[in-house]
Amino acid sequence: MSQAVREGWEVVIGLEIHAQLATTSKIFSGSATAYGAAPNSQANLVDLGYPGTLPVLNREAVRMAVKFGLATGATIAPRSIFARKNYFYPDLPKGYQISQYERPVVEDGSLEILLEDGTKKTIGITRAHLEEDAGKSLHEGLANASGIDLNRAGTPLLEIVSEPDLRSAKEAIAYLKKVHTLVRYLEICDGNMQEGSFRCDANVSVRRIGRTEFGTRCEIKNVNSFRFVEKAINFEVERQIDVLEGGGSIVQETRLYDSAKDETRSMRSKEQANDYRYFPDPDLLPVTITPAFVDEVRATLPELPDEKAGRFALHYGLSAYDAGVLTASRELADYYEAVVRALGGGGAAAKLAANWVMGDFSAFLNRDGLEIATARVPAAGLAGLLRRIQDETISGKIAKEVFERMWAEACEADAVIEARGLKQITDSGAIEAAIAAVMAANPKQLAEYRAGKDKLFGFFVGQTMKATEGKANPAQLNELLKKLLGGP
Amino acid sequence: MSLSRRDVEGIAHLARLEITEGELPVYVDSLSKILSFVEQLNAVDTQAVEPMAHPLEGETQRLRPDAVTETDQHAKFQGNAPLVAQALYVVPKVIE
Amino acid sequence: MSLHTRSLAELAAGLRAKEFSAVELTRHFLARIEQANAGLNAFVTVTAERALADAARADAARAAGRAGPLSGVPLAHKDIFCTDGIKTSCGSRMLDNFVAPYDATVVERLAAAGTVLLGKTNMDEFAMGSSNETSYYGPVRNPWDPATVPGGSSGGSAAAVAARLVPVATGTDTGGSIRQPAALVGISGIKPTYGRVSRYGMIAFASSLDQGGVLAPSAEDCALLLGAMAGFDPRDSTSVDVPVPDYAAGLATSLKGVKLGVLKEFFSAGLDAATGARVEAAIAQLRALGADVVEVSCPNLPLSVPTYYVVAPAECSSNLSRFDGVRFGHRCQGPKDLLDLYKRSRGEGFGAEVKRRIMTGTYVLSAGYYDAYYLKAQKVRSLINADFRRAFAEVDLLVGPTSPTPAFAIGAKVDDPITMYLNDIYTIGANLAGLPAMSVPCGFVGNLPVGLQLIGPHFGEARVLAAAHAYQCETDFHRRLPAGFA
């Protein structure tokens, strides 16, 4: 799927990310925000837009928006305004969405992404504003009709709008992942893309290289995984270039990504409703954010992903790439640091821990679809295993086997080593005896080796390992083999 | 401002109001008159005047604590709904 | 003295003295409604059963020594306030089948005070009107002359109180909807400061202008009921957390030394001469009571009607979008698709004036017109507000007429929206600036009442009520009853 852009063309992408804020109640009402509740059981009078009801703003939603602003070096508006975005849609109970228009709470932030060639690029964040989510239209089980569930209506969203600074689908994904990591670090969004807590619309256009003005853009909606965002953008780029190279022109429109067909298509239903008649919501007063409030939020900021990655690289001697992988989530970084700490630190321990956390540990997590919190081997357990590699009780190869047992049985490394007799053989007498037996059993190979067929060395390593059930200390085995094969 | 029939049809569509053929000229006439009437505001010099969205100058938005205060009352709330199935509000098919 | 000619304070005193029971009082007023409502069309819903139950509860509370000052007092709510389990129509076909599943804060507070709900009163559809002719339930008639309008939009409440079918009623005022009908039927009506009375459960017309208030025979009655309604409500972001003074206790404040500003702009062309003469006589009487009367000018005030007819329709066009035939309210038969569902449900559910305002508002907010209309109106609103602020730096209260004419004939202005809108020329300013204002009866032109308007500074309800009370201590216009309703 190498998607080099066709020669002569440049891609321009801006992302609008909708992050559902992890509040317990809705942005303007006291209804719960829990996912997966029975239809309409979490929609109260305010959420339903009942006549006479009024919105009251959730403090936590404002706090979370400010937290995001601070983490992206943005300006926090001392006074921001809620506006009404007017349009008719069955999942929008009031006939307008309460959003922010002219004065959003967060403006002019940025994030740095790491490109494939190792260089960094700054992506501008135009604004991030608070708004309410809509409900859901369900189409199954009703003949020629749709059913409306308004549980999601009124869930707080932070809409994070980037500058059109992204130049490829890969950059878009790097940025999207960066924001995804950040909101979870800040604990303002659970980042669950399947449940729709973290969604993305992409504004995509293309232009001939050298042109300064932007091409006409299309907005792609409904992309709910990193992979699909990438595929949707790549499809759309190809489509637009095809149209333009064929002498056509791009129509500004909203397009829907269909993952089953891997294509985007025009959403005609959205075409008519584009005069949103924004105006300040008279039911809500201007939101004032004082310096004291900002300071209070600043005090709750955790170490941010970039700071953490920098510290990991410096302190643990890791490559920028490894540091990036290990800090992709706060939980993974915490796990890694707990392992290193348990090993007593040190450069070698840090490297060993990094290889294991990024390697087998992450692979097993993915395989079983588990979170760090529910991992079968806790940090102390992994450290216990790595300690046995360090003290040469077991080899790295045996360690993989031990780890698999630990994961399967949720037990300690030492218990597995003990029960299965996996302790490494470091007694040179025992290893020499094993080698002697192998040499005796393979006189033909021994003669060939001694006649100069060096590559048979590996054969003898394998045979001896087999004879010791893999437990011979590999370095010792090598040394002794060289000595004994060389002849008396 | 004098509105045309097309203008009024456009406004009625945006506002999702069905206007009958018979009603249309009445609205063309009255809406045109209302807009002409309010256009006397154009004569006022409002340079450097801040718009006033709200009579409570200086008041700011109160923030409520993040707490769930509601219980499931969908059966009661749906008592007013014209059409409900499986606790969902039913509408003609939404085409995306 | 028969029960219905007594003031609210007198009725409360009678209940306290156990001169009569709440049930007896309720039966008396229910009988009057039964007898006269068909002619006046003041009530949309009469809640007789509920009223008798409320009254019995109030009597029991009194017997148990738990009665409050308003326990057992009958009242009616404008049908714009949501009442749990009772039809709340807002005067519209759209909500003809709507039973509110909750109580408005105002309803809740007055119920908690032990009042007895007699019913819900007729009104202009969604409070859009100045004559009560836009109601789906037909026009309300003025008890002083059934051929004339009672004013609007709280016309049902006004007519019911004027005819003493109920001792007191709630109303709402977006551009004069309490004060203008109060003036036209010869009763007292107060719109408090914006933010004073919770808007929660009050079906919104124009959110930045709407304010709940009281229609009652006298200022004293207004003070009693307003005291029980007003106050901070955490469910309304525009509710203000300012302590509510004891309005009734403050009534005795003298007019001596109070500086009254006569608004020059309220006595210009358009004011009916006879009406103006009654208002001027009333001002002379206030001077005689010790007030210091000066003339003041609010030069931008004549722009309040055009400003209002941009701001109010803009807000209403958005507020009324929730009526879409999906969750509540009227839904058309057999919609063929979603667009048809919206257009026909709304087209059928709303009356002509509501549709006119929704369309006006939709237009002034739409792309390309926002700055020229909506933003411009918001700026002029600023200028009007600044005029009032300057005036209140000099005077304690502003006075003038409430309405340019007495009640007009039913049907006289229905075909001309601009003429109809100009009825509110003296009342809209207070809404734009969020000021407390009230109308009190100050005489008659022929047999039709005339109202005097008093406007106070923000949170100056007590001052307005005290001035009105001082005037009513010296006059008896508020005690007169229309023929046939004595």
GROMACS .gro file of C-alpha atoms in nm, chain A residues 45-57 84 86 88-96 102 144 148 150 272 275-285, chain C residues 82 95 98 101-102 194 199-204 207-208 234-238 314-315 318-319 321-324 326-328 338 342 346 362 365-367 370 374 378:
model
   80
   45LEU     CA    1  -3.563   1.696   2.948
   46VAL     CA    2  -3.273   1.925   2.861
   47ASP     CA    3  -3.113   1.667   2.630
   48LEU     CA    4  -3.448   1.608   2.460
   49GLY     CA    5  -3.489   1.980   2.397
   50TYR     CA    6  -3.814   1.989   2.591
   51PRO     CA    7  -3.988   2.329   2.576
   52GLY     CA    8  -3.887   2.548   2.867
   53THR     CA    9  -3.567   2.367   2.953
   54LEU     CA   10  -3.235   2.550   2.974
   55PRO     CA   11  -2.865   2.461   2.960
   56VAL     CA   12  -2.620   2.501   3.250
   57LEU     CA   13  -2.252   2.452   3.173
   84ARG     CA   14  -2.613   2.821   1.829
   86ASN     CA   15  -2.899   2.600   1.352
   88PHE     CA   16  -3.270   2.043   1.129
   89TYR     CA   17  -3.175   1.681   1.182
   90PRO     CA   18  -3.357   1.413   1.378
   91ASP     CA   19  -3.058   1.343   1.603
   92LEU     CA   20  -3.036   1.714   1.694
   93PRO     CA   21  -3.324   1.766   1.938
   94LYS     CA   22  -3.334   2.145   1.966
   95GLY     CA   23  -3.284   2.211   1.597
   96TYR     CA   24  -2.955   2.374   1.689
  102GLU     CA   25  -1.647   3.345   1.704
  144ASN     CA   26  -3.843   0.226   0.598
  148ILE     CA   27  -3.355   0.804   1.726
  150LEU     CA   28  -3.067   1.060   2.221
  272GLN     CA   29  -2.878   2.161   0.163
  275ASP     CA   30  -2.665   2.813   0.624
  276TYR     CA   31  -2.618   2.751   0.995
  277ARG     CA   32  -2.726   3.097   1.111
  278TYR     CA   33  -2.481   3.105   1.401
  279PHE     CA   34  -2.564   3.357   1.672
  280PRO     CA   35  -2.472   3.390   2.041
  281ASP     CA   36  -2.684   3.155   2.253
  282PRO     CA   37  -2.902   3.382   2.467
  283ASP     CA   38  -2.954   3.103   2.722
  284LEU     CA   39  -2.586   3.104   2.813
  285LEU     CA   40  -2.371   3.392   2.935
  666CYS     CA   41  -4.501   2.402   3.208
  679LEU     CA   42  -4.882   2.191   2.160
  682PHE     CA   43  -4.876   1.844   2.490
  685PRO     CA   44  -4.384   1.618   3.221
  686TYR     CA   45  -4.247   1.870   3.468
  778TYR     CA   46  -3.436   4.018   3.357
  783ARG     CA   47  -3.719   3.107   3.300
  784TYR     CA   48  -3.687   2.733   3.360
  785GLY     CA   49  -4.008   2.573   3.240
  786MET     CA   50  -4.131   2.891   3.075
  787ILE     CA   51  -4.157   2.809   2.706
  788ALA     CA   52  -3.911   3.041   2.536
  791SER     CA   53  -3.461   3.416   2.551
  792SER     CA   54  -3.277   3.743   2.607
  818PRO     CA   55  -2.950   2.711   3.940
  819ARG     CA   56  -3.137   2.555   3.645
  820ASP     CA   57  -3.141   2.887   3.458
  821SER     CA   58  -2.798   3.023   3.359
  822THR     CA   59  -2.950   3.369   3.318
  898ALA     CA   60  -3.405   3.589   1.544
  899GLU     CA   61  -3.415   3.423   1.884
  902SER     CA   62  -3.406   2.922   1.675
  903ASN     CA   63  -3.606   2.857   1.993
  905SER     CA   64  -3.683   2.478   1.587
  906ARG     CA   65  -3.730   2.209   1.852
  907PHE     CA   66  -4.093   2.173   1.742
  908ASP     CA   67  -4.028   1.923   1.466
  910VAL     CA   68  -4.040   1.402   1.654
  911ARG     CA   69  -4.036   1.406   2.035
  912PHE     CA   70  -4.348   1.606   2.122
  922LEU     CA   71  -3.809   1.356   0.667
  926TYR     CA   72  -4.066   1.878   0.925
  930ARG     CA   73  -4.442   2.286   1.146
  946THR     CA   74  -3.445   3.305   0.984
  949LEU     CA   75  -2.965   3.548   1.079
  950SER     CA   76  -2.895   3.401   0.738
  951ALA     CA   77  -2.567   3.424   0.551
  954TYR     CA   78  -2.652   3.875   0.976
  958TYR     CA   79  -2.898   4.109   1.355
  962GLN     CA   80  -2.764   4.430   1.877
   0.00000   0.00000   0.00000
